[in-house]
Amino acid sequence: MAEVQLQNVRQVFRRSGGALVEAVADVSLSIRDHEFVCLIGPSGCGKTTLLQLVAGLLPVTSGDIAVDGVAIAGPSPERGLVFQRDSVFPWMRAIDNVSYGLKCRGVDKAKRLDIARAYLRQVGLADVERSWPRELSGGMLKRVAVATVFANSPRVLLMDEPFGALDYVTKLQLHQLLLTLWGQYRPTVLFVTHDVDEAMLLADRIIVMKGGRVADDRQITLARPRTVESLALSEAIVHKEVLLRHLGLGALVQDGTAQP
Amino acid sequence: MSRAAIQRLAGAAVLLALAGLWQLASILFPYESAPGEPMVPGWQIIVTHTFLELADYWPGGFGVNAVAQGGARTYAGAALAVLSNSWDTSLRLYAGLALGAAVGLSAGLAVSWSKWSRRLVALPAQILRTFPMMALIPMFQLWFGATFLGMTLFVAFAVGVIFFTGTVNAVGNVADVYVDCARTQGASRFQIYRSIILPAMFPELRSSILLSLGMAWTAVIAAEFLGAQTGLGQIIVFSQYFGYVDRMFVVALFLLLYAAITYALFERLSRRLTEWMPRDHGLGGRDGAR
Amino acid sequence: MARISSGASRLQVDPLGIVGLVALIALWWALSRFHIVSQLSLPTPDGVAAAIAQNFFSSSYLAGYHLGEGGLAANLAYTIVNVVVALIVACVVGVTLGFVSARNDLVRVLADPLMLTAGTIPILVTAPFFLVWFGVSRSAQIALLILYDATIVYLFAQRAATNLDPTYAAAGRTLGAGEGRIVVDILLRGALPEVFGGIRIALAGAWGLEAFSELLGAPKGIGRIIQAMSADMDTQMVFAAIVALAVVAVAFDVATGAVFGFATRWKRAARL
């Protein structure tokens, strides 16, 4: 439920050896309300850094980032982030993890547990609310992480290659879960991935990054829900071929007609 | 028989074998450190005479006269001697342990609050860690005397250094993803310390705690070796001057028993705090996929 | 990502750390110089440094305490020799036993109760026994240190051998390596980092243990100096001896760290 504006964002950081690295060179983007944007690109292109900047975990070197016209100032539950690595706190039970953000904001115990329970039910984990994270599988832990973020009613949902470590079946199940929640709660989504198929399945808009800059910005107007059939349409294939070329995988493209 | 049972049986067998070797040594090496005092006293001596002889260390009271003043050696005297000296040693140990842990942990947490203070302190703390601790006892005695205070403070210092460096390291090793996740959920700095950093660092802190248990016992024994008036360590050293190896042996056994109790107590206490931990090892290196 | 500039040469030591160290020494100096703490309790750093310099290679002052003509250096040498000799012996015993016990159940069943019990007791308890058995001699120190070092090295060697992923040995076998080669090329080298870690830990504790053992009774050594000087309330010399020993301990720690690090440079460095 929010517009995200990036204006001439630049981010430079110093490596431990002393070298200066420009992770994000000059990015200006305008993301519309409720849009599902996928950020795609080769390793080291700056997509994860950009996400962390929008999250407020890193300060920008120069440029502006604003949500609905208000400049961001540090991390906040209104810009929820689902991490690449496992972020579920191992020393808290599942339900305590989900209600953590609410606890930090002072919501009283009974109420926040109710809210947490509702979200756990929505992600299909109603009967493991008292479990320790060590007892849960990788897919279940991701569901807990998703429930945790949604429990804080984020206006912007940031996702950093969240399903990369999961097996094929679990990943596809979580895609469906994510799309359901997105349809219901309508946050604006910025989803980082290097998986072209994943981006084609999820996104309204795919932004390609290379060398810290935006290299391409493509609207995906395929109808939802997207199926095996709709992803085999020629329109979809063209998008996929262009994206593969951007990632340096042009050898997989059959003919040379689709140019980036 | 289960694996664990076999191991326990084997352990007991080996210890028995050691006891047998000791007996063999007492026969093969009948040298005496002093007239009537064998260097390697056989079990027959240890079991019959030695405990009674410990009554020598009871300074009198509770209706039992001191041997030094002409009283007879009694089991009551011996028991009292063991009890009172055990009490003295244990008090110094646990007081020093508690003090050192509290100060070391708080100082470590305080220093870790800011990145700058952590970097400032890193090198001096590392050097302090490699310092030959035991060599400092004479200084502590010069400063505070060979008293309860002096010895407790030394134990506290030795333990505190381990806790301090351990805490700073453990806080630094808390995975960034947990702190970041808490930040994005709106947690304040204080909330992050309380609900994220403290539990997350416990697995690593655990090894520091175990280390400091051993260090505390070493420190209190060492301090008592060097001029204490009471305590089990003092009895050992005093006996050593006269070559009473059998007394040294019995008192040492008591010390080992108390040390074992300390470790067992810790195991009990930490069990509750670690019920969330995965069975094989602690945190770190997990990436969501199992 | 675009590299904007190349960094300065990689510094091993954090400059802020040195600032912290200098600040600590400055605090020490101030406390003593301005008599906030009495100079009898806390001699000045420059006083201690002077004492070290004056008495290092020869010292008639120390000779007066029956500590030999060689000053601090000679006594330091005694201490260092004891620590190094004991460590070498303990490594041979501990590593061999540790590795063998990891692969051979019988040895493990025999060695574990011994080494693990010895590992949990405060080794200091045995010091007076060695004094009685060996008298006030070098052997008492070395025996104590061997016991201490060996139990630590054994534990680390056994753990290292056990933890080494069996995949490596299996891969070696499929490539045609015989048992002997597997032990030397794969097991030994793969377990080396962890074993080195144990050796460094043992070494760190050995200095204090050796000094204390000398305090209890020894013909020479830094501990003996500490004992004699503290009996006479010469805190400046006590500090001098402790500082000299600490410098040696730190120097050895840094040196072994560098050597071991180089020998195991194939292992990815731990996250800073």
CSV table of N, CA and C in Angstrom, one decimal, chain C residues 113-222:
chain,number,residue,atom,x,y,z
C,113,PRO,N,39.5,-42.3,29.7
C,113,PRO,CA,39.3,-42.0,31.2
C,113,PRO,C,40.5,-41.4,31.8
C,114,LEU,N,41.7,-41.9,31.4
C,114,LEU,CA,42.9,-41.3,31.9
C,114,LEU,C,43.0,-39.8,31.6
C,115,MET,N,43.0,-39.5,30.3
C,115,MET,CA,43.2,-38.2,29.8
C,115,MET,C,42.1,-37.2,30.2
C,116,LEU,N,40.9,-37.7,30.1
C,116,LEU,CA,39.8,-36.8,30.4
C,116,LEU,C,39.7,-36.5,31.9
C,117,THR,N,39.9,-37.5,32.7
C,117,THR,CA,40.0,-37.2,34.2
C,117,THR,C,41.1,-36.2,34.5
C,118,ALA,N,42.3,-36.4,33.9
C,118,ALA,CA,43.4,-35.5,34.1
C,118,ALA,C,43.0,-34.2,33.5
C,119,GLY,N,42.2,-34.1,32.5
C,119,GLY,CA,41.9,-32.9,31.9
C,119,GLY,C,40.9,-32.0,32.8
C,120,THR,N,40.1,-32.7,33.5
C,120,THR,CA,39.1,-31.9,34.3
C,120,THR,C,39.7,-31.5,35.7
C,121,ILE,N,40.6,-32.2,36.2
C,121,ILE,CA,41.1,-31.8,37.5
C,121,ILE,C,42.0,-30.6,37.3
C,122,PRO,N,42.0,-29.7,38.3
C,122,PRO,CA,43.0,-28.6,38.2
C,122,PRO,C,44.4,-29.2,38.4
C,123,ILE,N,45.2,-29.1,37.3
C,123,ILE,CA,46.5,-29.8,37.3
C,123,ILE,C,47.4,-29.3,38.4
C,124,LEU,N,47.1,-28.1,38.9
C,124,LEU,CA,47.9,-27.5,40.0
C,124,LEU,C,48.0,-28.4,41.2
C,125,VAL,N,46.9,-29.2,41.4
C,125,VAL,CA,46.8,-30.0,42.6
C,125,VAL,C,48.0,-31.0,42.6
C,126,THR,N,48.5,-31.3,41.4
C,126,THR,CA,49.6,-32.3,41.3
C,126,THR,C,51.0,-31.7,41.6
C,127,ALA,N,51.0,-30.4,41.5
C,127,ALA,CA,52.4,-29.7,41.6
C,127,ALA,C,53.1,-30.1,42.9
C,128,PRO,N,52.4,-30.1,44.1
C,128,PRO,CA,53.2,-30.4,45.3
C,128,PRO,C,53.7,-31.9,45.3
C,129,PHE,N,52.9,-32.8,44.6
C,129,PHE,CA,53.3,-34.2,44.5
C,129,PHE,C,54.6,-34.3,43.8
C,130,PHE,N,54.7,-33.6,42.7
C,130,PHE,CA,55.9,-33.6,41.9
C,130,PHE,C,57.1,-33.1,42.7
C,131,LEU,N,56.8,-32.0,43.5
C,131,LEU,CA,57.9,-31.5,44.3
C,131,LEU,C,58.4,-32.5,45.3
C,132,VAL,N,57.5,-33.3,45.9
C,132,VAL,CA,58.0,-34.3,46.8
C,132,VAL,C,58.7,-35.4,46.1
C,133,TRP,N,58.2,-35.8,44.9
C,133,TRP,CA,58.9,-36.9,44.3
C,133,TRP,C,60.2,-36.5,43.6
C,134,PHE,N,60.2,-35.4,43.0
C,134,PHE,CA,61.4,-35.0,42.2
C,134,PHE,C,62.3,-34.0,43.0
C,135,GLY,N,61.8,-33.5,44.1
C,135,GLY,CA,62.5,-32.5,44.8
C,135,GLY,C,62.5,-31.2,44.1
C,136,VAL,N,63.2,-30.2,44.7
C,136,VAL,CA,63.2,-28.9,44.0
C,136,VAL,C,64.1,-28.9,42.8
C,137,SER,N,63.6,-29.4,41.7
C,137,SER,CA,64.4,-29.6,40.5
C,137,SER,C,63.7,-29.3,39.3
C,138,ARG,N,64.4,-29.3,38.2
C,138,ARG,CA,63.8,-29.0,36.9
C,138,ARG,C,62.7,-30.1,36.5
C,139,SER,N,63.0,-31.3,37.0
C,139,SER,CA,62.0,-32.4,36.6
C,139,SER,C,60.6,-32.1,37.1
C,140,ALA,N,60.6,-31.5,38.3
C,140,ALA,CA,59.2,-31.2,38.9
C,140,ALA,C,58.5,-30.3,38.0
C,141,GLN,N,59.1,-29.3,37.4
C,141,GLN,CA,58.4,-28.4,36.6
C,141,GLN,C,58.0,-29.1,35.3
C,142,ILE,N,59.0,-29.8,34.7
C,142,ILE,CA,58.7,-30.3,33.4
C,142,ILE,C,57.6,-31.4,33.5
C,143,ALA,N,57.6,-32.2,34.5
C,143,ALA,CA,56.6,-33.2,34.7
C,143,ALA,C,55.2,-32.6,34.8
C,144,LEU,N,55.1,-31.6,35.5
C,144,LEU,CA,53.8,-30.9,35.7
C,144,LEU,C,53.3,-30.4,34.3
C,145,LEU,N,54.2,-29.7,33.6
C,145,LEU,CA,53.8,-29.1,32.3
C,145,LEU,C,53.5,-30.2,31.3
C,146,ILE,N,54.2,-31.3,31.3
C,146,ILE,CA,53.9,-32.4,30.3
C,146,ILE,C,52.5,-32.9,30.6
C,147,LEU,N,52.1,-33.1,31.9
C,147,LEU,CA,50.8,-33.5,32.2
C,147,LEU,C,49.7,-32.6,31.7
C,148,TYR,N,50.0,-31.3,31.9
C,148,TYR,CA,49.0,-30.2,31.5
C,148,TYR,C,48.9,-30.2,30.0
C,149,ASP,N,50.0,-30.1,29.3
C,149,ASP,CA,50.0,-29.9,27.9
C,149,ASP,C,49.4,-31.2,27.2
C,150,ALA,N,49.8,-32.3,27.7
C,150,ALA,CA,49.4,-33.5,27.0
C,150,ALA,C,47.9,-33.7,27.0
C,151,THR,N,47.3,-33.4,28.2
C,151,THR,CA,45.8,-33.7,28.2
C,151,THR,C,45.1,-32.7,27.3
C,152,ILE,N,45.6,-31.5,27.1
C,152,ILE,CA,44.9,-30.6,26.2
C,152,ILE,C,45.2,-31.0,24.7
C,153,VAL,N,46.4,-31.3,24.4
C,153,VAL,CA,46.7,-31.7,23.0
C,153,VAL,C,46.0,-33.0,22.6
C,154,TYR,N,45.9,-33.9,23.6
C,154,TYR,CA,45.2,-35.2,23.3
C,154,TYR,C,43.8,-34.9,22.9
C,155,LEU,N,43.1,-34.0,23.8
C,155,LEU,CA,41.7,-33.7,23.5
C,155,LEU,C,41.5,-33.1,22.1
C,156,PHE,N,42.4,-32.2,21.8
C,156,PHE,CA,42.2,-31.5,20.5
C,156,PHE,C,42.5,-32.4,19.3
C,157,ALA,N,43.6,-33.3,19.5
C,157,ALA,CA,43.9,-34.2,18.4
C,157,ALA,C,42.8,-35.2,18.2
C,158,GLN,N,42.3,-35.7,19.3
C,158,GLN,CA,41.2,-36.7,19.1
C,158,GLN,C,40.0,-36.1,18.5
C,159,ARG,N,39.6,-34.9,18.9
C,159,ARG,CA,38.5,-34.2,18.3
C,159,ARG,C,38.7,-33.9,16.9
C,160,ALA,N,39.9,-33.4,16.6
C,160,ALA,CA,40.2,-33.1,15.2
C,160,ALA,C,40.1,-34.3,14.3
C,161,ALA,N,40.7,-35.4,14.7
C,161,ALA,CA,40.6,-36.6,13.9
C,161,ALA,C,39.2,-37.1,13.8
C,162,THR,N,38.4,-37.0,14.8
C,162,THR,CA,37.1,-37.5,14.8
C,162,THR,C,36.2,-36.6,13.9
C,163,ASN,N,36.4,-35.3,14.0
C,163,ASN,CA,35.6,-34.4,13.2
C,163,ASN,C,35.9,-34.3,11.7
C,164,LEU,N,37.1,-34.9,11.4
C,164,LEU,CA,37.5,-34.7,10.0
C,164,LEU,C,36.5,-35.5,9.1
C,165,ASP,N,35.9,-34.8,8.1
C,165,ASP,CA,34.9,-35.4,7.3
C,165,ASP,C,35.4,-36.7,6.7
C,166,PRO,N,34.7,-37.9,6.9
C,166,PRO,CA,35.2,-39.1,6.3
C,166,PRO,C,35.2,-39.1,4.8
C,167,THR,N,34.4,-38.1,4.2
C,167,THR,CA,34.4,-38.0,2.8
C,167,THR,C,35.8,-37.9,2.2
C,168,TYR,N,36.7,-37.2,2.9
C,168,TYR,CA,38.0,-37.0,2.3
C,168,TYR,C,38.8,-38.3,2.2
C,169,ALA,N,38.7,-39.1,3.3
C,169,ALA,CA,39.4,-40.4,3.3
C,169,ALA,C,38.8,-41.3,2.2
C,170,ALA,N,37.5,-41.3,2.1
C,170,ALA,CA,36.8,-42.1,1.1
C,170,ALA,C,37.3,-41.7,-0.3
C,171,ALA,N,37.3,-40.3,-0.5
C,171,ALA,CA,37.8,-39.9,-1.8
C,171,ALA,C,39.2,-40.3,-2.1
C,172,GLY,N,40.0,-40.3,-1.1
C,172,GLY,CA,41.4,-40.7,-1.2
C,172,GLY,C,41.5,-42.2,-1.6
C,173,ARG,N,40.7,-43.0,-1.0
C,173,ARG,CA,40.7,-44.4,-1.3
C,173,ARG,C,40.3,-44.7,-2.7
C,174,THR,N,39.2,-43.9,-3.2
C,174,THR,CA,38.8,-44.2,-4.6
C,174,THR,C,39.9,-43.7,-5.6
C,175,LEU,N,40.8,-42.8,-5.1
C,175,LEU,CA,41.9,-42.4,-6.0
C,175,LEU,C,43.1,-43.3,-5.9
C,176,GLY,N,43.0,-44.3,-5.1
C,176,GLY,CA,44.0,-45.3,-5.0
C,176,GLY,C,45.0,-45.1,-3.9
C,177,ALA,N,44.8,-44.3,-2.9
C,177,ALA,CA,45.8,-44.1,-1.9
C,177,ALA,C,45.7,-45.2,-0.9
C,178,GLY,N,46.9,-45.6,-0.4
C,178,GLY,CA,46.9,-46.7,0.6
C,178,GLY,C,46.7,-46.1,2.0
C,179,GLU,N,46.6,-47.0,3.0
C,179,GLU,CA,46.3,-46.5,4.3
C,179,GLU,C,47.3,-45.6,4.9
C,180,GLY,N,48.6,-45.9,4.6
C,180,GLY,CA,49.6,-45.0,5.1
C,180,GLY,C,49.5,-43.6,4.5
C,181,ARG,N,49.3,-43.5,3.2
C,181,ARG,CA,49.1,-42.2,2.6
C,181,ARG,C,47.9,-41.5,3.1
C,182,ILE,N,46.9,-42.2,3.4
C,182,ILE,CA,45.7,-41.6,3.9
C,182,ILE,C,45.9,-40.9,5.2
C,183,VAL,N,46.7,-41.6,6.1
C,183,VAL,CA,46.9,-41.1,7.4
C,183,VAL,C,47.8,-39.8,7.3
C,184,VAL,N,48.8,-39.9,6.5
C,184,VAL,CA,49.8,-38.8,6.4
C,184,VAL,C,49.2,-37.6,5.6
C,185,ASP,N,48.8,-37.9,4.3
C,185,ASP,CA,48.4,-36.8,3.5
C,185,ASP,C,47.0,-36.2,3.8
C,186,ILE,N,46.1,-37.1,4.3
C,186,ILE,CA,44.8,-36.6,4.5
C,186,ILE,C,44.5,-36.3,5.9
C,187,LEU,N,44.6,-37.4,6.8
C,187,LEU,CA,44.2,-37.2,8.2
C,187,LEU,C,45.1,-36.2,8.9
C,188,LEU,N,46.4,-36.4,8.8
C,188,LEU,CA,47.3,-35.5,9.5
C,188,LEU,C,47.1,-34.1,9.1
C,189,ARG,N,47.1,-33.8,7.8
C,189,ARG,CA,47.1,-32.4,7.3
C,189,ARG,C,45.7,-31.8,7.5
C,190,GLY,N,44.7,-32.7,7.4
C,190,GLY,CA,43.3,-32.1,7.5
C,190,GLY,C,43.1,-31.8,9.0
C,191,ALA,N,43.6,-32.5,9.9
C,191,ALA,CA,43.4,-32.3,11.3
C,191,ALA,C,44.3,-31.2,11.9
C,192,LEU,N,45.3,-30.9,11.1
C,192,LEU,CA,46.4,-30.0,11.6
C,192,LEU,C,45.8,-28.6,12.2
C,193,PRO,N,44.9,-27.9,11.5
C,193,PRO,CA,44.5,-26.6,12.1
C,193,PRO,C,43.9,-26.8,13.5
C,194,GLU,N,43.1,-27.8,13.7
C,194,GLU,CA,42.5,-27.9,15.0
C,194,GLU,C,43.6,-28.3,16.1
C,195,VAL,N,44.5,-29.1,15.7
C,195,VAL,CA,45.6,-29.5,16.6
C,195,VAL,C,46.4,-28.3,16.9
C,196,PHE,N,46.7,-27.5,15.9
C,196,PHE,CA,47.5,-26.3,16.2
C,196,PHE,C,46.8,-25.4,17.2
C,197,GLY,N,45.5,-25.3,17.0
C,197,GLY,CA,44.7,-24.5,17.9
C,197,GLY,C,44.9,-25.0,19.4
C,198,GLY,N,44.9,-26.3,19.6
C,198,GLY,CA,45.1,-26.9,20.9
C,198,GLY,C,46.4,-26.6,21.4
C,199,ILE,N,47.4,-26.7,20.6
C,199,ILE,CA,48.8,-26.4,21.0
C,199,ILE,C,49.0,-25.0,21.5
C,200,ARG,N,48.3,-24.1,20.7
C,200,ARG,CA,48.4,-22.7,21.1
C,200,ARG,C,47.8,-22.4,22.5
C,201,ILE,N,46.6,-23.1,22.7
C,201,ILE,CA,45.9,-22.9,24.0
C,201,ILE,C,46.8,-23.5,25.1
C,202,ALA,N,47.4,-24.7,24.8
C,202,ALA,CA,48.2,-25.3,25.9
C,202,ALA,C,49.4,-24.3,26.2
C,203,LEU,N,50.0,-23.8,25.1
C,203,LEU,CA,51.2,-22.9,25.3
C,203,LEU,C,50.8,-21.7,26.2
C,204,ALA,N,49.6,-21.2,25.9
C,204,ALA,CA,49.2,-19.9,26.6
C,204,ALA,C,49.1,-20.2,28.1
C,205,GLY,N,48.6,-21.3,28.5
C,205,GLY,CA,48.5,-21.6,29.9
C,205,GLY,C,49.8,-22.1,30.5
C,206,ALA,N,50.7,-22.6,29.7
C,206,ALA,CA,51.9,-23.2,30.2
C,206,ALA,C,52.8,-22.2,30.9
C,207,TRP,N,52.8,-21.0,30.4
C,207,TRP,CA,53.7,-20.0,31.0
C,207,TRP,C,53.3,-19.7,32.5
C,208,GLY,N,52.0,-19.5,32.7
C,208,GLY,CA,51.6,-19.2,34.1
C,208,GLY,C,51.9,-20.4,35.0
C,209,LEU,N,51.6,-21.6,34.4
C,209,LEU,CA,51.8,-22.8,35.2
C,209,LEU,C,53.3,-23.0,35.6
C,210,GLU,N,54.2,-22.8,34.6
C,210,GLU,CA,55.6,-22.9,34.8
C,210,GLU,C,56.1,-21.9,35.9
C,211,ALA,N,55.6,-20.7,35.7
C,211,ALA,CA,56.0,-19.6,36.6
C,211,ALA,C,55.5,-20.0,38.0
C,212,PHE,N,54.3,-20.5,38.1
C,212,PHE,CA,53.8,-20.8,39.5
C,212,PHE,C,54.6,-22.0,40.1
C,213,SER,N,54.9,-23.0,39.2
C,213,SER,CA,55.6,-24.1,39.7
C,213,SER,C,57.0,-23.7,40.2
C,214,GLU,N,57.6,-22.7,39.6
C,214,GLU,CA,58.8,-22.2,40.0
C,214,GLU,C,58.7,-21.4,41.3
C,215,LEU,N,57.5,-20.7,41.5
C,215,LEU,CA,57.2,-20.0,42.7
C,215,LEU,C,57.1,-21.0,43.9
C,216,LEU,N,56.6,-22.2,43.6
C,216,LEU,CA,56.5,-23.2,44.7
C,216,LEU,C,57.9,-23.7,45.1
C,217,GLY,N,58.7,-23.9,44.1
C,217,GLY,CA,60.0,-24.4,44.4
C,217,GLY,C,60.8,-24.8,43.2
C,218,ALA,N,61.9,-24.1,42.9
C,218,ALA,CA,62.7,-24.4,41.7
C,218,ALA,C,64.1,-23.9,41.9
C,219,PRO,N,65.0,-24.4,41.2
C,219,PRO,CA,66.4,-23.9,41.3
C,219,PRO,C,66.6,-22.5,40.7
C,220,LYS,N,65.9,-22.3,39.6
C,220,LYS,CA,66.0,-21.0,39.0
C,220,LYS,C,64.7,-20.6,38.4
C,221,GLY,N,64.7,-19.6,37.6
C,221,GLY,CA,63.5,-19.3,36.8
C,221,GLY,C,62.8,-18.0,37.2
C,222,ILE,N,62.0,-17.5,36.3
C,222,ILE,CA,61.2,-16.2,36.5
C,222,ILE,C,60.4,-16.3,37.7
